[in-house]
mmCIF file of C-alpha atoms in Angstrom:
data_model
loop_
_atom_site.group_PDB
_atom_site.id
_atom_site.type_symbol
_atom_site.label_atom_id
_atom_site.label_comp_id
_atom_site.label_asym_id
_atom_site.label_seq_id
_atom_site.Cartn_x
_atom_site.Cartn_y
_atom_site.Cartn_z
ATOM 1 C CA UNK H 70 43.420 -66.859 -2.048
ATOM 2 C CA UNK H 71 42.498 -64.919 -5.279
ATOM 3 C CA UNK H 72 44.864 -62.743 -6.888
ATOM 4 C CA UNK H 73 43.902 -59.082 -6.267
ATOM 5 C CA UNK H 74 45.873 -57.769 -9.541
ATOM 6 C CA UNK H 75 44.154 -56.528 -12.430
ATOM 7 C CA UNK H 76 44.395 -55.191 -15.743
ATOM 8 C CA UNK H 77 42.743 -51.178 -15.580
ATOM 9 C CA UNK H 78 41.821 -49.779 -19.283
ATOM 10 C CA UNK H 79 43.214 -46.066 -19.006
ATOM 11 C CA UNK H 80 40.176 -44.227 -21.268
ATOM 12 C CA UNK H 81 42.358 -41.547 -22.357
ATOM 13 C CA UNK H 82 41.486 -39.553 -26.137
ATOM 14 C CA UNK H 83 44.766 -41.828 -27.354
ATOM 15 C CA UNK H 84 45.220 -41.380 -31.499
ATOM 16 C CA UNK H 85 46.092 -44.314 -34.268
ATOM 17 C CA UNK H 86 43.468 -46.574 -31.978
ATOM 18 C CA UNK H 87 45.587 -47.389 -29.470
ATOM 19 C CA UNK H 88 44.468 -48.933 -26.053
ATOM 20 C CA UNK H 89 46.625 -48.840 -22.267
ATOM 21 C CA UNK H 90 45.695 -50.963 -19.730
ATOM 22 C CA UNK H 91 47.730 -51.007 -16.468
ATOM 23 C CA UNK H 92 48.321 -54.560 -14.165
ATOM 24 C CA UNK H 93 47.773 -53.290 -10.951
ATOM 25 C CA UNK H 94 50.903 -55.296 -9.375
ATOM 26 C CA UNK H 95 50.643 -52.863 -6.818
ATOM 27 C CA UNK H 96 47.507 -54.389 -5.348
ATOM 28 C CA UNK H 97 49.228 -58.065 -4.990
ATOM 29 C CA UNK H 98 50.268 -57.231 -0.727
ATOM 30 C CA UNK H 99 49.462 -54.479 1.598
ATOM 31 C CA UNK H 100 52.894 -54.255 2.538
ATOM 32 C CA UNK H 101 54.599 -55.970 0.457
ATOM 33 C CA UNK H 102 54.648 -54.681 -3.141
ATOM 34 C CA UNK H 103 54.516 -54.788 -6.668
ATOM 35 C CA UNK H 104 57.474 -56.743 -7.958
ATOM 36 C CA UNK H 105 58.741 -56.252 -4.364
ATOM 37 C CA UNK H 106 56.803 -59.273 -4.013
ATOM 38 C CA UNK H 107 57.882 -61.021 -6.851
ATOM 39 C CA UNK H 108 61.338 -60.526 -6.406
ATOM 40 C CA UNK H 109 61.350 -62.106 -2.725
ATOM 41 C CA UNK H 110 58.902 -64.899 -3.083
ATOM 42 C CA UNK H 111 62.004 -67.428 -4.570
ATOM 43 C CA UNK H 112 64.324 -65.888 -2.418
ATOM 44 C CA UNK H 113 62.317 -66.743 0.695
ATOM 45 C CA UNK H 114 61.824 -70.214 -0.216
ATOM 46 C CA UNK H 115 65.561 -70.672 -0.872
ATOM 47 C CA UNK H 116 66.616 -69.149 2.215
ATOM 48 C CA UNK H 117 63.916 -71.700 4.143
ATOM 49 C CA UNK H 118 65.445 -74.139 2.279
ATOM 50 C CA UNK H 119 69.365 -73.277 3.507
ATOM 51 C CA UNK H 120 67.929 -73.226 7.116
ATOM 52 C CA UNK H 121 68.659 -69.727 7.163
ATOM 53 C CA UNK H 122 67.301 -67.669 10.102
ATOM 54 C CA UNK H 123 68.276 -63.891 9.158
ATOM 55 C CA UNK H 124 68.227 -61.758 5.793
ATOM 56 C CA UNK H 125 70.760 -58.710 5.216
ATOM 57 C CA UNK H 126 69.712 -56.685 2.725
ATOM 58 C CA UNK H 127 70.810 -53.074 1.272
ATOM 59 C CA UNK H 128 68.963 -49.921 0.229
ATOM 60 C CA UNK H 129 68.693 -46.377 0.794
ATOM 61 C CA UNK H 130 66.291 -43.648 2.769
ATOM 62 C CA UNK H 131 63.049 -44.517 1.243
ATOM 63 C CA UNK H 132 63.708 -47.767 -0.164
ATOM 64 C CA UNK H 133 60.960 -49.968 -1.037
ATOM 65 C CA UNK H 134 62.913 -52.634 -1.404
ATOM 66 C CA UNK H 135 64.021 -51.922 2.725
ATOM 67 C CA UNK H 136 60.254 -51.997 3.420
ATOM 68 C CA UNK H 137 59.407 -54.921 1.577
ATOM 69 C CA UNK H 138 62.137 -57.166 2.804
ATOM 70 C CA UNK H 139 61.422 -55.930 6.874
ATOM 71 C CA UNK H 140 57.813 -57.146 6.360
ATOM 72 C CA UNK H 141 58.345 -60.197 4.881
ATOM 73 C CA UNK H 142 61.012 -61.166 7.433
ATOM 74 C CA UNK H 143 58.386 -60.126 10.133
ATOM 75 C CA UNK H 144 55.554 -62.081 7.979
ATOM 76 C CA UNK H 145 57.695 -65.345 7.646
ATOM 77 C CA UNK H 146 59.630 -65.417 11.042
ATOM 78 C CA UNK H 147 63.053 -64.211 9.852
ATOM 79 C CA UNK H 148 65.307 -61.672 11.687
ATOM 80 C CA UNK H 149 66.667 -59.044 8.951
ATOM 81 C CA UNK H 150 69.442 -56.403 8.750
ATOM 82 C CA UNK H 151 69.014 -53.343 6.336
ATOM 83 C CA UNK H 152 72.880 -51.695 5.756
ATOM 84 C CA UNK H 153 71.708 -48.311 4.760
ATOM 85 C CA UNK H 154 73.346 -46.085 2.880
ATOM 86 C CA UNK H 155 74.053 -42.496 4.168
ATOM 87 C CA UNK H 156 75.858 -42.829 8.118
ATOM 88 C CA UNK H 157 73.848 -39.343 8.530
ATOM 89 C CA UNK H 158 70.184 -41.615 8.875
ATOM 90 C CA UNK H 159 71.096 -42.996 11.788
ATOM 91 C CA UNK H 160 69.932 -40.048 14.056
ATOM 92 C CA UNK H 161 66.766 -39.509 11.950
ATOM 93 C CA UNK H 162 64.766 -42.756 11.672
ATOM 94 C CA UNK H 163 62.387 -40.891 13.503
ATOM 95 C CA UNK H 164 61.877 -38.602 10.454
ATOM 96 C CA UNK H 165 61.750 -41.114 7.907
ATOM 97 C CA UNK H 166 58.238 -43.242 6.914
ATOM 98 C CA UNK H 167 60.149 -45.851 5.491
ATOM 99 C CA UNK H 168 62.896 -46.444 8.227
ATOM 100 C CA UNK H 169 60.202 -46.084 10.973
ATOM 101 C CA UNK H 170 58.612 -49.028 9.221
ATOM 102 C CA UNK H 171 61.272 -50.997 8.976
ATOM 103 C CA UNK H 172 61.972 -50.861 12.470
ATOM 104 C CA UNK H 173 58.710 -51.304 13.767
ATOM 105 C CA UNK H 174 58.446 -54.671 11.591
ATOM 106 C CA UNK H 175 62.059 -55.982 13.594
ATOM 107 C CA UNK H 176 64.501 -54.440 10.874
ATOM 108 C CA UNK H 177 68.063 -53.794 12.749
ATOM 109 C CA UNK H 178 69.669 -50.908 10.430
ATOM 110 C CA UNK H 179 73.660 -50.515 10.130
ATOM 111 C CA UNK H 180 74.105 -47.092 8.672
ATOM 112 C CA UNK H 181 77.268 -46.468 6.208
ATOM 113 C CA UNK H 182 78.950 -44.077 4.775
ATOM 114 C CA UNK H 183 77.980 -43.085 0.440
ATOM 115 C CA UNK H 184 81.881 -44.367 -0.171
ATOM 116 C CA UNK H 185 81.391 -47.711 1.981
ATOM 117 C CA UNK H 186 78.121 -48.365 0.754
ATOM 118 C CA UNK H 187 79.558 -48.163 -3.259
ATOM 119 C CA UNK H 188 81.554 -51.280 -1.646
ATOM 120 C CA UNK H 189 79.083 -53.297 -0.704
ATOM 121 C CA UNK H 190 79.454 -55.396 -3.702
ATOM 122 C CA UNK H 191 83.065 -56.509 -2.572
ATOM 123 C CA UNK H 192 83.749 -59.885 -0.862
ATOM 124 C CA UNK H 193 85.834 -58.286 1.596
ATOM 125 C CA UNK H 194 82.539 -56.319 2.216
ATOM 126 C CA UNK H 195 80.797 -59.359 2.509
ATOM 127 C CA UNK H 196 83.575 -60.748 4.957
ATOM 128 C CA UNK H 197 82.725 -58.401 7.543
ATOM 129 C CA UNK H 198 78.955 -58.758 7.473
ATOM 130 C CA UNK H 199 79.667 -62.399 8.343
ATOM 131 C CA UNK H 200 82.424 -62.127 10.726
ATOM 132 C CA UNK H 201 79.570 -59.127 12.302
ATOM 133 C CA UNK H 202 76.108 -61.040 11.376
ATOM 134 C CA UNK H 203 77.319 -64.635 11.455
ATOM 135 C CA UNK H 204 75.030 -66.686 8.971
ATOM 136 C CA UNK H 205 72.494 -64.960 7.073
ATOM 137 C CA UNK H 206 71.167 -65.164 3.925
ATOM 138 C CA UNK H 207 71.785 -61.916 1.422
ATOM 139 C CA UNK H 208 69.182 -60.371 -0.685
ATOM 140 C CA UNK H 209 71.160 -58.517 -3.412
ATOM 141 C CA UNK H 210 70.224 -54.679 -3.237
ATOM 142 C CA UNK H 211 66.819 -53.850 -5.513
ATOM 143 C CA UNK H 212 66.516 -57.932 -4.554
ATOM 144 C CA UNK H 213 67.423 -58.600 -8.048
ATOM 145 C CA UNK H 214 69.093 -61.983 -8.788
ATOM 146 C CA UNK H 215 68.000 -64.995 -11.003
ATOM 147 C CA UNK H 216 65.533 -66.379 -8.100
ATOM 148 C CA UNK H 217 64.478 -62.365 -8.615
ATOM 149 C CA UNK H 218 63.879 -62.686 -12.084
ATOM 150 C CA UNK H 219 62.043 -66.207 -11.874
ATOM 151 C CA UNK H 220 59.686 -64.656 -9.805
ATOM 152 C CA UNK H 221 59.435 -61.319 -12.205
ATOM 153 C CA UNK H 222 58.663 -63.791 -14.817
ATOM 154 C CA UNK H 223 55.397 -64.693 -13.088
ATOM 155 C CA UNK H 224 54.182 -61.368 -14.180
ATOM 156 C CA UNK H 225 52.760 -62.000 -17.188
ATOM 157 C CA UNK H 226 50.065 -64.625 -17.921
ATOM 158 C CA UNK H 227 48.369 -66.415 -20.695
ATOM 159 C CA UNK H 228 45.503 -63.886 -20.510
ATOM 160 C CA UNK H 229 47.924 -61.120 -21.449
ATOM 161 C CA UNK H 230 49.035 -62.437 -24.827
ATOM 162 C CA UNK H 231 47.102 -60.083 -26.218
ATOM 163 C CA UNK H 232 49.160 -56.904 -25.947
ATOM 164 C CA UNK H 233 51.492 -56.147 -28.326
ATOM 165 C CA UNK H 234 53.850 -53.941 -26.122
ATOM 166 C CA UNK H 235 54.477 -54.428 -22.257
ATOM 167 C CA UNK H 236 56.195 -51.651 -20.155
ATOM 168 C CA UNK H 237 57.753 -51.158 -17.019
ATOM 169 C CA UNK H 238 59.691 -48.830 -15.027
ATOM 170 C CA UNK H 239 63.408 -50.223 -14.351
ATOM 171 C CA UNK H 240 65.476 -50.263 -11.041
ATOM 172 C CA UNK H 241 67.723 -52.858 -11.108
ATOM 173 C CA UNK H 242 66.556 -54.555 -14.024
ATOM 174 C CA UNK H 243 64.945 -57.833 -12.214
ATOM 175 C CA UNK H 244 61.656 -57.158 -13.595
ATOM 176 C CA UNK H 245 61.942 -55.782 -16.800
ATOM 177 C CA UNK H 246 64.540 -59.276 -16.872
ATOM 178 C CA UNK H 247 61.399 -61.671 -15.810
ATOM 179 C CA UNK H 248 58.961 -59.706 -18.313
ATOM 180 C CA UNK H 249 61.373 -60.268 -21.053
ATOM 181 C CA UNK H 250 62.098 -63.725 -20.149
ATOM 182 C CA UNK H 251 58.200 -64.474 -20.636
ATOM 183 C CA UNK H 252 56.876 -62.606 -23.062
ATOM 184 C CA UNK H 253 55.530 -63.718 -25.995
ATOM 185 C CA UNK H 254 58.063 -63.276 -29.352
ATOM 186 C CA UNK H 255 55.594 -60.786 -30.884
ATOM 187 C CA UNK H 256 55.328 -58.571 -27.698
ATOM 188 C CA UNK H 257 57.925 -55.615 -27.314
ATOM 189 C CA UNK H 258 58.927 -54.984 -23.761
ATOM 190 C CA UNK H 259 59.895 -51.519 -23.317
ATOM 191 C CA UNK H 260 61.930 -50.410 -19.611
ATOM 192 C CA UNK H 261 61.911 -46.972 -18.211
ATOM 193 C CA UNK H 262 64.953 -46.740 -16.068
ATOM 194 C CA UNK H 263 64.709 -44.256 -13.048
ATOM 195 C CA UNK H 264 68.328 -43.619 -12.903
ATOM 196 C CA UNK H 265 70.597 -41.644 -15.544
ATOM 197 C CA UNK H 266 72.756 -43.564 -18.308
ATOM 198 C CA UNK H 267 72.348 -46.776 -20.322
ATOM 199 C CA UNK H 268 74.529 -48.918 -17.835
ATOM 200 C CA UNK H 269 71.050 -50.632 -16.973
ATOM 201 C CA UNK H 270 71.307 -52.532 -20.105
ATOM 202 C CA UNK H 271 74.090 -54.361 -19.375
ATOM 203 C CA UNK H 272 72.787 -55.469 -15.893
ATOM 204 C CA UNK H 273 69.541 -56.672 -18.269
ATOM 205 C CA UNK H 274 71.486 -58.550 -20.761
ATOM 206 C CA UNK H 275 73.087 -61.000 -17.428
ATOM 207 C CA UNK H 276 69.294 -62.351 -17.212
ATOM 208 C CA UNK H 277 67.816 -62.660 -20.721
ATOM 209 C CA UNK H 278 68.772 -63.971 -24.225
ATOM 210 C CA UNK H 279 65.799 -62.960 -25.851
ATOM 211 C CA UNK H 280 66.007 -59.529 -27.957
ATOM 212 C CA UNK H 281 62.498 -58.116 -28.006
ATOM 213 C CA UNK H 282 63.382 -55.412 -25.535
ATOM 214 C CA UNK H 283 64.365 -52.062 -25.235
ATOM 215 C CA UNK H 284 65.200 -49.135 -23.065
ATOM 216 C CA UNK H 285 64.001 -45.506 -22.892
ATOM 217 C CA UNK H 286 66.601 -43.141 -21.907
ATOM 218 C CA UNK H 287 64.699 -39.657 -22.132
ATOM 219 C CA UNK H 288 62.292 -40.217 -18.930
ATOM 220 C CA UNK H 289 64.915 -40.062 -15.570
ATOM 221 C CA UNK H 290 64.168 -36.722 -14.755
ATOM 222 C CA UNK H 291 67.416 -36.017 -13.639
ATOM 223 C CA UNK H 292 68.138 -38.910 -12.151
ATOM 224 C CA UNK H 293 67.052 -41.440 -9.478
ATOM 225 C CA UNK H 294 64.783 -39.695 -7.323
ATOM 226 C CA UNK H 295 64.933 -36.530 -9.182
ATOM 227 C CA UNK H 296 61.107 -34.555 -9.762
ATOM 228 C CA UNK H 297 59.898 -31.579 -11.051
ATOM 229 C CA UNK H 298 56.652 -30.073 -11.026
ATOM 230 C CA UNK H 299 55.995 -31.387 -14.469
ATOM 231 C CA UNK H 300 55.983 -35.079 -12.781
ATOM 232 C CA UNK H 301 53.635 -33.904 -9.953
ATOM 233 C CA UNK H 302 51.379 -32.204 -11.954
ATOM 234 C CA UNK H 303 51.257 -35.341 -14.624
ATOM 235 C CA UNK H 304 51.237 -37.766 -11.183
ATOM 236 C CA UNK H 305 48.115 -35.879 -9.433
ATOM 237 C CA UNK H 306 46.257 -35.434 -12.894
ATOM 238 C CA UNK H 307 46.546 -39.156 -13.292
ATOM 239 C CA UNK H 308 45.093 -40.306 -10.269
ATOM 240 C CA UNK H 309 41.989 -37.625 -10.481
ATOM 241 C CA UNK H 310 41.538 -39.225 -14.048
ATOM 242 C CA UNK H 311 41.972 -42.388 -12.954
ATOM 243 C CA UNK H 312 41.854 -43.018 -9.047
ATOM 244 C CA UNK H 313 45.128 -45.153 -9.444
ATOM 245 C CA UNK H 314 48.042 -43.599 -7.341
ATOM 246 C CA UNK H 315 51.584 -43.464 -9.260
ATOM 247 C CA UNK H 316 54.814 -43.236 -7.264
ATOM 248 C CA UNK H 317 56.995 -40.509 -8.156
ATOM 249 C CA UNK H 318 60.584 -42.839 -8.296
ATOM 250 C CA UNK H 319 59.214 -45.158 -11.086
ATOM 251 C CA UNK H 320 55.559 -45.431 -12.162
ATOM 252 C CA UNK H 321 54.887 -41.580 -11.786
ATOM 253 C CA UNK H 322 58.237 -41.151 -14.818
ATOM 254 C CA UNK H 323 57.027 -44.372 -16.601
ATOM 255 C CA UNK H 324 53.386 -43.595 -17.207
ATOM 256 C CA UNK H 325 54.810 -40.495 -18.352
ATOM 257 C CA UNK H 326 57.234 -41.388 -20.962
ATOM 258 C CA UNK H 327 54.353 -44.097 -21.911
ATOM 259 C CA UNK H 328 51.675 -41.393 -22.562
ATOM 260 C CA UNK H 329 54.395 -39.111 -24.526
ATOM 261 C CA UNK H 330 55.667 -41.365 -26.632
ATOM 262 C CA UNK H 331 51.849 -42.177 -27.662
ATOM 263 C CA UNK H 332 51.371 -38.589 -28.205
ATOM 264 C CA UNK H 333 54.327 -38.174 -30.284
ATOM 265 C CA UNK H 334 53.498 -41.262 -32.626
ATOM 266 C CA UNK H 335 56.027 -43.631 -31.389
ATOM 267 C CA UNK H 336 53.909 -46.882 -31.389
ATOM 268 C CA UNK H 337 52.197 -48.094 -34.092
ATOM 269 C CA UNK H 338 48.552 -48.045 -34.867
ATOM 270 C CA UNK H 339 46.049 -50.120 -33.389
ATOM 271 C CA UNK H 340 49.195 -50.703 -30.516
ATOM 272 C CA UNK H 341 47.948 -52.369 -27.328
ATOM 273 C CA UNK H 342 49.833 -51.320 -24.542
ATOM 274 C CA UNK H 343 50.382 -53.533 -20.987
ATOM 275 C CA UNK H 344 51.890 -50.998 -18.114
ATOM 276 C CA UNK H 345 53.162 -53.092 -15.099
ATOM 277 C CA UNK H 346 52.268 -50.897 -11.342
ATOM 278 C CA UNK H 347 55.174 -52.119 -9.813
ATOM 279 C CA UNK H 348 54.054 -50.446 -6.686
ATOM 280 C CA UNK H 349 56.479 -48.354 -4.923
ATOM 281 C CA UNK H 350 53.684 -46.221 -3.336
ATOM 282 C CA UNK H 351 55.114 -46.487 0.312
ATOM 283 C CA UNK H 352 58.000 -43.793 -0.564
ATOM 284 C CA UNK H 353 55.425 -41.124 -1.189
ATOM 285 C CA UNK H 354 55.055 -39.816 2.091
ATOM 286 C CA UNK H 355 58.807 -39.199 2.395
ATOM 287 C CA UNK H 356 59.009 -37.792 -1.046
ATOM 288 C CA UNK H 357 55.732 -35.422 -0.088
ATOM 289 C CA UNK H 358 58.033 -34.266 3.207
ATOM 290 C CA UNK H 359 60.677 -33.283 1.147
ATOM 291 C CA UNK H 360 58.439 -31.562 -1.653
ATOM 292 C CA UNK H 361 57.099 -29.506 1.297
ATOM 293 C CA UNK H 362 60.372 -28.282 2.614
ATOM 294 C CA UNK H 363 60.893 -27.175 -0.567
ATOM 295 C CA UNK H 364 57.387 -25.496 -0.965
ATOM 296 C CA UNK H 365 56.942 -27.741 -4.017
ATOM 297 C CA UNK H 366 53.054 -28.870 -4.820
ATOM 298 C CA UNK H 367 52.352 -32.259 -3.195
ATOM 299 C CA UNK H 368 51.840 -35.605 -4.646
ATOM 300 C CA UNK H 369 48.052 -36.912 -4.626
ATOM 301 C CA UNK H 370 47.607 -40.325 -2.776
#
């Protein structure tokens, strides 16, 4: 089957001659993803190849991680087990796009508690889910190990050598890991973290050895999931420019802090710039709810 991803030239008035295109990862799978995709494709094939029957995976309310991993296990015959964080969700799946997907695609949830959830890490965490679950196979939360970043690595192709710079939006740090990991030495690869602090860079630095990377701090917005109506206003414009749809968790802040740091003269002239969709778009209908019961404007999809 061809590969529906594409690189999209962004015409915008940029100065110093400088060109944006944007690989439209988030055309790769209906319902499953972006990297979402990426980041399961090894993982699948090594759970086949245990014999394993059942994934558990973590994530939170809108997670597109929880989305991703309930359609592929419905799409390749697997029974899967989301442990949600936030013990509150479990009387509201009803009110939430994402969970209501999840469970229509087979998804069993166990809902747990903010402080149990920070413990999911833990092997005597782990200890339970098998004495619970039995034998599964676990896909980390974000789905980011190295089978994660092997498939993130897939990303880029020959036909991209071109660009000198090669940007992303950063979760876990799987696919800013893969991007790194196969880029070419003269192309910079630049994250944009959706969560607060530099801790990301450690995570990055488990998965790569090459050092043509960096990571822009000033572009959170808060914090994970954190908006204003800067970042709606920026998101909507975009897509009536453009007619591609940005999430407002991660490709909504980095095509932001991509566009400003143009604007303020941060790469250099003649700069040709690679933005990686990553997809994501799946949240926006519980982000819009919440925007609405806070009489916010709406994002555009």
């Amino acid at each position: 089957m061809k590969s529906l991803v594409f690189n999209q030239q962004i015409f915008f008035p940029f100065p110093n001659e400088i060109t944006l295109h944007i690989k439209r990862e988030d055309l790769i799978h209906p319902f499953i993803s972006g990297n979402k995709f990426r980041k399961l494709k090894y993982n699948l094939l090594q759970a086949k190849a245990e014999g394993k029957s059942k994934l558990i995976t973590f994530g939170g309310a809108f997670s597109n991680h929880i989305a991703a991993v309930a359609y592929a296990g419905k799409e390749n015959n697997f029974e899967t087990v989301g442990i949600i964080r936030g013990d509150e969700l479990e009387s509201k799946i009803s009110e939430n796009s994402t969970l209501t997907f999840a469970q229509n695609c087979g998804m069993k949830f166990e809902f747990v508690t903010r402080e149990a959830y920070r413990n999911k890490t833990t092997p005597s965490f782990n200890e339970k889910l098998k004495e619970h679950y039995g034998d599964f196979y676990l896909v980390p939360e974000g789905g980011t190990n190295m089978l994660a970043v092997k498939g993130c690595e897939e990303i880029v192709t020959p036909e991209d050598a071109d660009f000198t710079h090669i940007c992303c939006a950063i979760g876990t740090g799987g696919t800013i890991s893969g991007l790194i990991n196969s880029a070419k030495e003269n192309q910079k690869i630049i994250g944009f973290p959706a969560l607060k602090g530099d801790f990301l860079s450690d995570d990055i630095r488990k998965f790569v050895t090459n050092s043509n990377w960096e990571v822009q701090l000033d572009y959170h917005f808060g914090g994970y999931a954190k908006i204003n109506e800067a970042l709606i206003r920026f998101i909507n414009d975009f897509y009536k420019q453009t007619n591609i749809p940005l999430d407002p968790i991660y490709t909504g802040k980095m095509m932001f802090g991509i566009v400003d740091l143009i604007n303020k003269g941060y790469f250099p002239k003649g700069a040709n710039i690679l933005a990686i969709h990553t997809g994501g778009l799946q949240g926006i209908e519980g982000m819009n709810r919440n925007l609405k019961n806070k009489n916010l404007p709406l994002i555009a999809i």
